[in-house]
Coordinates of C-alpha atoms (C1' of nucleotides) in Angstrom, one line a residue:
Chain A
X1 CA 134.6 142.0 98.2
X2 CA 132.5 145.1 98.1
X3 CA 129.3 143.2 98.7
X4 CA 130.7 142.0 102.0
X5 CA 131.5 145.6 103.0
X6 CA 127.9 146.7 102.1
X7 CA 126.3 143.8 103.9
X8 CA 128.3 144.5 107.0
X9 CA 127.4 148.2 106.9
X10 CA 123.7 147.4 106.5
X11 CA 123.8 144.9 109.3
X12 CA 125.5 147.5 111.6
X13 CA 123.0 150.1 110.6
X14 CA 120.1 147.8 111.5
X15 CA 121.6 146.9 114.8
X16 CA 122.2 150.5 115.7
X17 CA 118.5 151.2 115.5
X18 CA 117.6 148.1 117.4
X19 CA 116.5 145.9 114.5
X20 CA 117.7 142.3 114.4
X21 CA 119.6 142.0 111.0
X22 CA 118.6 139.0 108.9
X23 CA 121.1 136.2 108.6
X24 CA 121.6 136.8 104.9
X25 CA 121.2 140.4 103.8
X26 CA 120.1 140.4 100.2
X27 CA 122.0 142.6 97.8
X28 CA 121.3 142.9 94.2
X29 CA 122.3 144.7 91.1
X30 CA 119.5 147.0 90.1
X31 CA 118.2 146.5 86.6
X32 CA 118.4 150.3 86.0
X33 CA 121.6 152.2 86.3
X34 CA 119.9 155.2 87.9
X35 CA 119.2 153.0 90.9
X36 CA 122.9 152.8 91.6
X37 CA 125.5 150.0 91.6
X38 CA 124.1 147.9 94.4
X39 CA 120.7 147.8 96.0
X40 CA 119.2 146.1 99.1
X41 CA 115.6 145.3 99.9
X42 CA 116.5 144.6 103.5
X43 CA 114.3 147.4 104.7
X44 CA 111.3 145.9 103.0
X45 CA 112.1 142.5 104.3
X46 CA 112.6 143.4 107.9
X47 CA 110.1 146.3 108.3
X48 CA 107.3 144.0 109.4
X49 CA 109.2 142.3 112.2
X50 CA 110.6 145.6 113.3
X51 CA 107.1 147.1 113.4
X52 CA 108.1 149.9 111.1
X53 CA 107.1 151.3 107.8
X54 CA 109.5 150.0 105.1
X55 CA 110.1 153.4 103.5
X56 CA 110.8 155.0 106.9
X57 CA 113.1 152.2 107.9
X58 CA 114.9 152.6 104.5
X59 CA 115.2 156.3 105.1
X60 CA 116.7 155.7 108.6
X61 CA 119.2 153.3 107.1
X62 CA 120.2 155.8 104.5
X63 CA 120.7 158.5 107.2
X64 CA 122.9 156.2 109.2
X65 CA 124.9 155.0 106.2
X66 CA 125.3 158.5 104.9
X67 CA 126.9 159.5 108.2
X68 CA 129.0 156.3 108.3
X69 CA 130.1 155.9 104.7
X70 CA 131.4 152.4 103.9
X71 CA 134.4 152.0 101.7
X72 CA 133.8 152.8 98.0
X73 CA 130.4 154.3 98.7
X74 CA 129.9 157.7 97.0
X75 CA 126.2 158.0 97.8
X76 CA 123.3 156.2 99.3
X77 CA 119.6 156.8 98.7
X78 CA 116.3 155.5 99.5
X79 CA 114.0 154.7 96.6
X80 CA 110.6 153.3 95.8
X81 CA 109.0 151.4 98.6
X82 CA 112.2 151.4 100.7
X83 CA 115.1 150.1 98.6
X84 CA 118.5 151.3 99.8
X85 CA 120.6 152.1 96.7
X86 CA 124.3 152.5 96.8
X87 CA 126.3 154.4 94.3
X88 CA 130.0 153.4 94.3
X89 CA 133.2 155.0 93.3
X90 CA 134.5 153.5 90.0
X91 CA 137.5 152.3 91.9
X92 CA 135.6 149.3 93.1
X93 CA 135.6 148.1 89.5
X94 CA 139.3 148.7 89.2
X95 CA 139.8 146.5 92.2
X96 CA 137.7 143.9 90.6
X97 CA 139.9 144.0 87.5
X98 CA 143.0 143.7 89.6
X99 CA 141.6 140.7 91.5
X100 CA 140.5 138.9 88.3
X101 CA 143.8 139.5 86.6
X102 CA 145.8 138.2 89.5
X103 CA 143.4 135.2 90.1
X104 CA 143.6 134.0 86.5
X105 CA 141.5 131.3 84.8
X106 CA 142.2 128.8 87.5
X107 CA 141.2 130.8 90.5
X108 CA 138.7 133.5 89.2
X109 CA 135.1 132.3 89.7
X110 CA 136.3 129.2 91.4
X111 CA 134.3 128.5 94.5
X112 CA 134.4 126.1 97.4
X113 CA 130.7 125.6 98.0
X114 CA 131.2 121.9 97.4
X115 CA 133.9 121.6 100.1
X116 CA 135.6 118.7 98.3
X117 CA 132.6 116.4 98.7
X118 CA 132.6 113.5 96.3
X119 CA 129.7 113.5 93.8
X120 CA 128.8 111.0 91.1
X121 CA 127.2 112.2 87.9
X122 CA 125.8 109.5 85.8
X123 CA 124.6 110.4 82.3
X124 CA 124.0 109.0 78.8
X125 CA 124.2 105.3 79.8
X126 CA 123.1 104.3 76.3
X127 CA 122.9 100.6 75.5
X128 CA 126.2 99.4 74.1
X129 CA 124.6 98.0 70.9
X130 CA 124.3 101.0 68.6
X131 CA 126.1 104.3 67.9
X132 CA 125.0 107.2 70.1
X133 CA 122.1 109.0 68.4
X134 CA 120.8 112.6 68.4
X135 CA 118.6 111.8 71.4
X136 CA 121.6 111.1 73.6
X137 CA 123.3 114.4 72.6
X138 CA 121.4 116.7 74.9
X139 CA 121.9 114.6 78.0
X140 CA 125.6 114.2 77.0
X141 CA 126.4 117.9 76.7
X142 CA 124.3 118.7 79.7
X143 CA 125.7 116.1 82.0
X144 CA 129.3 116.9 81.1
X145 CA 128.7 120.6 81.6
X146 CA 127.0 120.0 85.0
X147 CA 130.0 118.0 86.0
X148 CA 132.3 120.8 84.9
X149 CA 130.2 123.3 87.0
X150 CA 130.3 121.1 90.1
X151 CA 134.0 120.7 89.7
X152 CA 134.4 124.4 89.5
X153 CA 132.5 125.0 92.7
X154 CA 134.6 122.5 94.7
X155 CA 133.1 119.1 94.3
X156 CA 135.2 116.0 93.6
X157 CA 133.3 114.9 90.5
X158 CA 133.2 111.4 88.9
X159 CA 131.5 111.0 85.6
X160 CA 130.0 107.6 85.2
X161 CA 128.4 105.7 82.4
X162 CA 126.3 102.6 83.1
X163 CA 126.5 99.8 80.6
X164 CA 123.5 97.5 80.1
X165 CA 125.8 94.9 78.7
X166 CA 123.7 91.8 79.3
X167 CA 120.1 90.7 78.8
X168 CA 117.6 90.5 75.9
X169 CA 118.8 93.6 74.1
X170 CA 122.4 92.5 73.9
X171 CA 121.4 89.0 72.7
X172 CA 119.3 90.4 70.0
X173 CA 122.1 92.7 69.0
X174 CA 124.5 89.8 68.7
X175 CA 122.0 87.7 66.7
X176 CA 121.5 90.6 64.4
X177 CA 125.2 91.0 63.8
X178 CA 125.6 87.3 63.2
X179 CA 122.7 87.3 60.8
X180 CA 124.1 90.2 58.7
X181 CA 127.4 88.5 58.7
X182 CA 125.8 85.5 57.1
X183 CA 124.0 87.8 54.6
X184 CA 120.7 87.2 56.2
X185 CA 118.0 89.5 57.7
X186 CA 118.1 90.2 61.4
X187 CA 115.8 88.0 63.5
X188 CA 112.3 89.1 64.6
X189 CA 112.6 92.1 66.9
X190 CA 116.3 92.4 66.0
X191 CA 118.2 95.5 65.0
X192 CA 117.6 96.8 61.5
X193 CA 120.0 99.8 61.3
X194 CA 122.5 100.1 58.5
X195 CA 125.3 100.3 61.1
X196 CA 124.6 96.6 61.9
X197 CA 125.5 95.7 58.3
X198 CA 128.6 97.9 58.5
X199 CA 129.8 96.4 61.7
X200 CA 129.1 92.9 60.6
X201 CA 131.3 93.5 57.6
X202 CA 134.1 94.6 60.0
X203 CA 133.6 91.6 62.2
X204 CA 136.2 88.8 61.9
X205 CA 134.8 85.4 61.1
X206 CA 135.9 83.8 64.3
X207 CA 134.6 86.6 66.5
X208 CA 132.0 86.1 69.2
X209 CA 129.2 88.5 67.9
X210 CA 128.2 89.5 71.4
X211 CA 131.7 90.3 72.7
X212 CA 132.9 91.8 69.5
X213 CA 129.8 93.8 69.0
X214 CA 129.9 95.1 72.6
X215 CA 133.5 96.2 72.1
X216 CA 132.7 97.8 68.8
X217 CA 129.8 99.8 70.2
X218 CA 131.8 100.9 73.2
X219 CA 134.6 102.1 71.0
X220 CA 132.0 104.0 68.9
X221 CA 130.7 105.7 72.0
X222 CA 134.1 106.7 73.2
X223 CA 135.1 108.1 69.8
X224 CA 132.0 110.1 69.4
X225 CA 132.2 111.6 72.9
X226 CA 135.9 112.5 72.6
X227 CA 134.9 114.6 69.6
X228 CA 132.9 116.9 71.9
X229 CA 135.4 116.7 74.8
X230 CA 133.5 114.3 77.0
X231 CA 135.4 111.7 79.0
X232 CA 134.1 109.3 81.6
X233 CA 135.9 108.3 84.7
X234 CA 134.0 105.1 85.2
X235 CA 132.3 102.7 82.7
X236 CA 130.2 100.5 85.0
X237 CA 129.3 97.1 83.7
X238 CA 126.0 95.5 84.6
X239 CA 127.6 92.1 84.0
X240 CA 130.1 92.8 86.7
X241 CA 127.3 92.8 89.2
X242 CA 126.1 89.4 88.1
X243 CA 129.6 88.1 88.5
X244 CA 130.2 89.6 91.9
X245 CA 126.8 88.5 93.2
X246 CA 125.7 92.0 94.3
X247 CA 122.4 91.7 92.5
X248 CA 121.6 88.6 94.6
X249 CA 122.9 90.5 97.7
X250 CA 120.6 93.4 96.9
X251 CA 117.6 91.2 96.5
X252 CA 118.4 89.5 99.7
X253 CA 118.7 92.8 101.5
X254 CA 115.4 94.0 100.1
X255 CA 113.8 90.8 101.3
X256 CA 115.4 91.0 104.7
X257 CA 114.2 94.6 105.2
X258 CA 110.7 93.3 104.1
X259 CA 110.4 95.9 101.4
X260 CA 109.9 93.1 98.8
X261 CA 107.4 90.3 98.7
X262 CA 106.5 87.3 96.5
X263 CA 103.2 87.2 94.7
X264 CA 102.0 85.2 91.7
X265 CA 105.5 83.6 91.6
X266 CA 107.2 87.0 91.1
X267 CA 109.2 89.1 93.5
X268 CA 107.9 92.6 94.0
X269 CA 109.3 95.8 95.4
X270 CA 106.9 97.4 97.9
X271 CA 107.4 100.8 96.2
X272 CA 103.9 102.0 97.1
X273 CA 105.2 102.4 100.7
X274 CA 107.4 105.1 99.3
X275 CA 105.1 107.1 97.2
X276 CA 105.0 105.0 94.0
X277 CA 101.5 104.4 92.5
X278 CA 102.1 100.7 92.1
X279 CA 104.5 98.0 93.3
X280 CA 107.2 97.0 90.8
X281 CA 108.4 93.6 89.8
X282 CA 112.0 92.7 90.6
X283 CA 112.1 89.1 89.5
X284 CA 109.6 87.7 87.0
X285 CA 107.7 84.6 87.6
X286 CA 109.9 82.8 85.1
X287 CA 112.9 83.6 87.3
X288 CA 114.4 86.3 85.0
X289 CA 115.3 89.7 86.5
X290 CA 113.5 92.8 85.3
X291 CA 115.7 95.8 84.4
X292 CA 114.8 97.2 87.9
X293 CA 116.7 94.7 90.0
X294 CA 120.2 95.3 88.5
X295 CA 119.5 99.1 88.4
X296 CA 118.7 99.0 92.1
X297 CA 121.9 97.0 92.8
X298 CA 123.8 99.5 90.7
X299 CA 122.5 102.5 92.6
X300 CA 123.2 100.6 95.9
X301 CA 126.7 100.1 94.7
X302 CA 127.1 103.8 93.7
X303 CA 125.9 104.8 97.2
X304 CA 128.7 102.6 98.7
X305 CA 131.1 104.7 96.7
X306 CA 129.6 108.2 96.9
X307 CA 127.5 110.1 99.4
X308 CA 125.7 112.1 96.6
X309 CA 124.5 110.9 93.2
X310 CA 123.1 112.8 90.3
X311 CA 121.4 111.0 87.4
X312 CA 120.5 112.6 84.2
X313 CA 117.7 111.0 82.3
X314 CA 115.7 111.8 79.2
X315 CA 112.1 112.7 79.6
X316 CA 111.0 109.2 78.5
X317 CA 112.5 107.8 81.7
X318 CA 110.9 110.2 84.2
X319 CA 108.5 107.5 85.4
X320 CA 111.6 105.8 86.8
X321 CA 112.3 108.6 89.3
X322 CA 109.8 107.6 91.9
X323 CA 110.6 103.9 91.9
X324 CA 114.3 104.4 92.1
X325 CA 114.1 106.9 94.9
X326 CA 111.7 104.5 96.6
X327 CA 114.2 101.6 96.3
X328 CA 117.0 103.7 97.7
X329 CA 114.8 104.9 100.6
X330 CA 113.9 101.2 101.2
X331 CA 117.6 100.4 101.4
X332 CA 118.0 103.2 104.0
X333 CA 119.3 106.0 101.9
X334 CA 118.1 109.6 102.0
X335 CA 116.2 109.9 98.7
X336 CA 117.4 113.5 98.6
X337 CA 120.9 112.2 98.0
X338 CA 119.8 110.7 94.7
X339 CA 119.1 113.7 92.5
X340 CA 117.5 112.9 89.2
X341 CA 117.5 115.5 86.5
X342 CA 115.3 115.1 83.5
X343 CA 116.1 116.5 80.1
X344 CA 113.2 117.2 77.9
X345 CA 113.2 115.9 74.3
X346 CA 114.8 117.6 71.3
X347 CA 113.2 117.9 67.9
X348 CA 115.5 118.2 65.0
X349 CA 114.4 120.1 61.9
X350 CA 115.9 120.8 58.6
X351 CA 114.4 123.8 56.8
X352 CA 111.3 123.7 59.0
X353 CA 110.7 120.0 58.4
X354 CA 111.0 117.6 61.3
X355 CA 113.8 115.1 60.9
X356 CA 112.8 111.7 62.1
X357 CA 115.0 110.5 64.8
X358 CA 114.5 106.9 63.8
X359 CA 112.8 105.5 60.8
X360 CA 111.2 102.1 60.1
X361 CA 114.5 100.8 58.7
X362 CA 116.1 101.4 62.1
X363 CA 118.2 104.3 60.8
X364 CA 118.6 107.4 62.8
X365 CA 120.3 110.7 63.1
X366 CA 123.5 109.9 64.9
X367 CA 125.4 112.1 67.4
X368 CA 128.2 111.9 64.8
X369 CA 126.0 113.2 62.1
X370 CA 125.3 116.3 64.1
X371 CA 128.9 116.9 64.9
X372 CA 129.8 116.4 61.2
X373 CA 127.2 118.9 60.2
X374 CA 127.8 121.8 62.6
X375 CA 131.1 121.1 64.4
X376 CA 131.8 120.2 68.0
X377 CA 131.5 123.8 69.4
X378 CA 128.2 124.6 67.8
X379 CA 126.9 121.2 68.8
X380 CA 127.7 121.7 72.4
X381 CA 126.5 125.3 72.6
X382 CA 123.2 124.7 70.8
X383 CA 122.3 122.1 73.3
X384 CA 123.5 124.2 76.2
X385 CA 121.9 127.5 75.2
X386 CA 118.5 126.5 76.5
X387 CA 117.2 125.1 79.8
X388 CA 116.8 121.3 79.7
X389 CA 113.3 121.8 81.3
X390 CA 111.9 122.9 78.0
X391 CA 111.4 120.9 74.9
X392 CA 114.0 122.1 72.3
X393 CA 113.7 122.5 68.6
X394 CA 116.9 122.6 66.7
X395 CA 116.9 123.6 63.0
X396 CA 120.1 122.1 61.6
X397 CA 120.0 124.4 58.6
X398 CA 119.7 127.5 60.8
X399 CA 122.7 126.5 62.9
X400 CA 124.9 125.4 60.1
X401 CA 124.0 127.7 57.2
X402 CA 123.5 130.9 59.1
X403 CA 126.6 130.3 61.1
X404 CA 127.2 134.1 61.2
X405 CA 124.0 134.6 63.3
X406 CA 125.0 131.8 65.7
X407 CA 125.6 132.9 69.3
X408 CA 128.6 130.5 69.4
X409 CA 130.4 132.6 66.8
X410 CA 129.4 135.8 68.5
X411 CA 131.1 134.7 71.7
X412 CA 134.1 133.1 70.1
X413 CA 134.5 136.1 67.9
X414 CA 135.0 138.3 71.0
X415 CA 137.8 136.0 72.0
X416 CA 139.4 136.2 68.6
X417 CA 139.1 140.0 68.6
X418 CA 140.8 140.3 71.9
X419 CA 143.7 138.2 70.7
X420 CA 143.9 140.3 67.6
X421 CA 144.0 143.5 69.6
X422 CA 146.7 142.2 71.8
X423 CA 148.8 141.1 68.8
X424 CA 148.3 144.5 67.3
X425 CA 149.3 146.3 70.5
X426 CA 152.5 144.2 70.7
X427 CA 153.3 144.9 67.0
X428 CA 152.9 148.7 67.6
X429 CA 155.3 148.6 70.5
X430 CA 152.9 148.2 73.4
X431 CA 153.7 144.9 75.2
X432 CA 151.7 144.6 78.3
X433 CA 153.5 145.7 81.5
X434 CA 153.1 144.0 84.9
X435 CA 149.9 144.7 86.6
X436 CA 151.6 146.5 89.5
X437 CA 153.0 149.0 87.1
X438 CA 149.7 149.9 85.5
X439 CA 147.3 152.6 86.6
X440 CA 143.8 151.1 86.2
X441 CA 142.1 154.2 87.4
X442 CA 142.3 155.7 83.9
X443 CA 139.5 153.3 82.9
X444 CA 136.5 155.6 83.2
X445 CA 134.7 155.2 79.8
X446 CA 131.2 153.9 80.3
X447 CA 132.0 150.9 78.0
X448 CA 135.0 150.0 80.1
X449 CA 132.9 150.2 83.3
X450 CA 130.1 148.2 81.8
X451 CA 132.5 145.5 80.8
X452 CA 134.0 145.4 84.3
X453 CA 130.5 145.3 85.8
X454 CA 129.8 142.3 83.6
X455 CA 133.0 140.5 84.5
X456 CA 132.4 141.1 88.2
X457 CA 129.2 139.0 88.1
X458 CA 130.8 135.8 87.0
X459 CA 131.5 134.2 90.4
X460 CA 127.8 134.6 91.5
X461 CA 126.7 133.4 88.1
X462 CA 128.8 130.3 88.4
X463 CA 127.5 129.6 91.9
X464 CA 124.0 129.9 90.7
X465 CA 124.5 127.8 87.6
X466 CA 126.1 125.1 89.7
X467 CA 123.4 125.1 92.4
X468 CA 120.7 125.0 89.8
X469 CA 122.5 122.6 87.5
X470 CA 121.9 125.0 84.8
X471 CA 124.7 125.4 82.3
X472 CA 122.4 127.5 80.1
X473 CA 122.9 130.3 82.6
X474 CA 126.6 130.3 81.7
X475 CA 125.8 130.2 78.0
X476 CA 123.6 133.2 78.4
X477 CA 126.1 135.0 80.5
X478 CA 128.9 134.5 78.1
X479 CA 126.7 136.0 75.4
X480 CA 126.1 139.1 77.6
X481 CA 129.8 139.4 78.3
X482 CA 130.6 139.2 74.6
X483 CA 128.1 142.0 74.0
X484 CA 129.7 144.1 76.6
X485 CA 133.1 143.4 75.0
X486 CA 132.0 144.1 71.5
X487 CA 130.5 147.4 72.7
X488 CA 133.8 148.3 74.3
X489 CA 135.8 147.2 71.3
X490 CA 133.7 149.4 69.0
X491 CA 134.1 152.6 71.0
X492 CA 137.5 152.2 72.7
X493 CA 140.7 151.5 70.9
X494 CA 143.4 149.8 72.7
X495 CA 146.0 151.4 70.6
X496 CA 145.4 154.6 68.7
X497 CA 146.3 158.3 68.1
X498 CA 143.9 159.4 70.8
X499 CA 144.9 156.7 73.3
X500 CA 147.6 157.5 75.8
X501 CA 150.2 154.9 76.6
X502 CA 148.8 154.6 80.1
X503 CA 145.3 154.0 78.8
X504 CA 146.6 151.3 76.4
X505 CA 148.2 149.5 79.3
X506 CA 145.0 149.7 81.4
X507 CA 143.0 148.5 78.5
X508 CA 145.3 145.6 77.8
X509 CA 144.6 144.4 81.3
X510 CA 140.9 144.9 80.8
X511 CA 141.3 142.6 77.7
X512 CA 143.1 140.1 79.9
X513 CA 140.4 140.0 82.5
X514 CA 137.8 139.5 79.7
X515 CA 139.8 136.7 78.3
X516 CA 139.9 135.1 81.7
X517 CA 136.2 135.4 82.1
X518 CA 135.6 134.0 78.6
X519 CA 138.0 131.1 79.3
X520 CA 136.1 130.2 82.4
X521 CA 132.9 130.1 80.4
X522 CA 134.4 128.1 77.5
X523 CA 135.8 125.6 80.0
X524 CA 132.4 125.2 81.7
X525 CA 130.6 124.8 78.4
X526 CA 133.3 122.7 76.8
X527 CA 133.9 124.7 73.7
X528 CA 137.1 126.0 72.3
X529 CA 138.6 129.5 72.6
X530 CA 139.9 130.4 69.1
X531 CA 142.6 133.1 68.9
X532 CA 141.7 134.0 65.4
X533 CA 138.7 133.3 63.2
Chain B
rG1 C1' 92.6 108.8 85.0
rC2 C1' 97.5 109.6 87.5
rC3 C1' 102.6 111.7 87.1
rU4 C1' 106.6 115.1 84.8
rC5 C1' 107.8 119.4 81.9
rC6 C1' 106.2 123.6 79.2
rG7 C1' 102.7 128.2 78.0
rU8 C1' 106.5 135.4 78.4
rA9 C1' 107.3 140.2 71.7
rG10 C1' 105.8 137.7 64.8
rC11 C1' 109.7 133.3 65.8
rU12 C1' 113.4 130.9 69.4
rC13 C1' 114.1 131.7 74.3
rA14 C1' 116.2 134.3 79.3
rG15 C1' 114.2 136.2 83.7
rU16 C1' 119.2 134.5 90.0
rU17 C1' 116.1 132.5 97.8
rG18 C1' 109.1 137.2 95.3
rG19 C1' 111.2 143.6 94.2
rA20 C1' 111.4 149.3 91.2
rU21 C1' 109.6 150.9 84.1
rA22 C1' 109.5 142.2 82.3
rG23 C1' 114.8 141.3 78.9
rA24 C1' 118.0 139.2 74.8
rG25 C1' 118.7 137.0 69.9
rC26 C1' 116.4 136.3 65.1
rA27 C1' 112.9 138.4 61.5
rG28 C1' 111.1 143.3 59.9
rG29 C1' 112.3 149.4 60.0
rG30 C1' 116.3 153.3 60.4
rA31 C1' 121.6 154.6 61.1
rA32 C1' 127.4 154.0 61.8
rC33 C1' 133.4 151.7 58.9
rU34 C1' 140.5 156.8 56.6
rU35 C1' 143.0 153.3 62.7
rC36 C1' 143.1 147.0 66.8
rU37 C1' 138.6 141.4 62.6
rA38 C1' 131.5 145.1 60.2
rA39 C1' 131.1 137.5 62.2
rU40 C1' 130.5 144.4 65.0
rU41 C1' 127.9 148.7 67.1
rC42 C1' 123.8 152.2 67.8
rC43 C1' 118.4 153.9 67.5
rA44 C1' 113.3 153.0 67.0
rA45 C1' 109.3 149.5 67.1
rG46 C1' 107.3 145.1 69.1
rG47 C1' 103.9 142.4 75.7
rU48 C1' 96.5 140.8 78.5
rC49 C1' 103.9 137.1 81.2
rG50 C1' 97.6 131.1 78.9
rC51 C1' 92.9 132.2 82.2
rA52 C1' 90.7 132.9 87.2
rG53 C1' 91.2 133.1 92.3
rG54 C1' 94.5 133.1 96.8
rU55 C1' 98.9 134.5 100.0
rU56 C1' 102.0 139.3 100.4
rC57 C1' 103.9 145.9 101.5
rA58 C1' 105.1 143.7 96.6
rA59 C1' 103.5 137.9 92.1
rU60 C1' 106.0 136.4 85.4
rU61 C1' 108.0 134.2 90.1
rC62 C1' 104.8 130.9 95.6
rC63 C1' 99.7 128.1 96.3
rU64 C1' 94.8 126.2 94.3
rG65 C1' 91.6 125.4 90.2
rC66 C1' 90.9 125.5 85.0
rC67 C1' 92.5 125.7 79.5
rG68 C1' 96.2 124.4 75.9
rG69 C1' 100.9 121.6 74.2
rA70 C1' 104.6 117.6 74.8
rG71 C1' 106.1 113.1 77.2
rG72 C1' 105.5 108.9 80.6
rC73 C1' 102.5 105.4 83.1
rG74 C1' 104.3 96.7 81.1
rC75 C1' 106.2 90.3 84.9
rC76 C1' 109.8 95.8 78.0
rA77 C1' 114.6 98.3 78.9

RNA sequence: GCCUCCGUAGCUCAGUUGGAUAGAGCAGGGAACUUCUAAUUCCAAGGUCGCAGGUUCAAUUCCUGCCGGAGGCGCCA
């Protein structure tokens, strides 16, 4: 990689003048083209320790590098307060193209920063007593895409869904189903949604409402998730922990480590010792478990299976973060190994009017409703376009009615256009030749180079997105790539009277590299890559 | 009161370990199709990066305080 060449050259230049090079020399792509292809602020960063003026150090670096030109470097200049700017021969981009084309979708922008470490990503974990609703959708799309990113950078990823399949909520659910089955109203505090009535009608007369309802809800979850390409590796049952006794084991361990205590007839977790603002009840004075006890047992179990856990929660569960980390620390785990990501809430609007997520009758906008309305690809993309740190407002009319203005279509349209151009070239007698037989150096149009520059940034973008758990970075990048492609497509014909056969071949490979980059993005985002639209 | 997130163009949002003249989309203004999909492209316009301090050669970015918005703080889950 050219960045390695430049870093090495900078390091040598610093050493030659007696300055200790930093461990990681920072290279960046200047925002402005006149600042060259690559830039380093290393002179600014090291000047102080070297006891030199940044600009003078930068000038000295440039003199050395000018006399000892690294590969690809056409020119090197000092600018501003001491930036060292490199201008490269276009051939570096031709080499990028060759590398991308030979790597293909599987290998391009696939990294090994994870080193094969096992990692567990738990997300959604909605109660198995109702269909998934709109509130689950953001966490679902985000969690799955984070898992895809981690997989791409070399982690062994397990997607896990925790099922709260016992307790008060499940009993109320069963009673509500049974009541509807008898043609009665659900009990006090029961579930009022229309889906209860629908499911009750499906339920056989001799079915156990709890077991049947549980299975029905689970099937509903799986069906909805499969529509947007989400599959879980593990569905972990809370009940299974009661059966296996690990909840009691966990409580015993907490007691043994003296991080729990009994007061007022209840058992408490001494979470204030670990930064919580109050201690939390594990076992109520009536002997019933709080939600916390099984949850701690569950995370204890996950740690027995994985060295690293990621949980994705909605904003309404953020209070849970401190106490769960406290519990894990109390059990002897490094709280850093339990990473909890919070997704902020989503407001749905229709024509500027807020859509109520759940009404008095217990009805709500379901995840399925959204997929029905805008389709799976738009659903995923609209949730992934934006950082989960910000509250999101989605106008369903805007994303469905004005589909033409939707970024999803903009990016997918690029994919379709590429396939169209390839088909056209083949029909006009220009099947693509093997890469080795094609001269890529004929790609000199600014649009071509711009597209190649864009493609070249995908590996670092994937690495960043994975590290930051930020799929929206990929969504934004794919938009930029599509823009670079559309610009190229507009100005550069692949086949035409003014286009030589050699140039057609080189451009066909440029299309191939663009397809590869798009395919990587589509995979990470979980959307489809249409060959025509 | 405490905790989390947010505050950047008219609107929705990016902004990569702090970097050069802060970027996109949409809306609004002006252009471009005899050839591969105009679901496109190009040009112009649009900014007190909430406010005030601090650290730094350099702050939208880091720190502190304040203002504003959202959410959470139960022997509910």
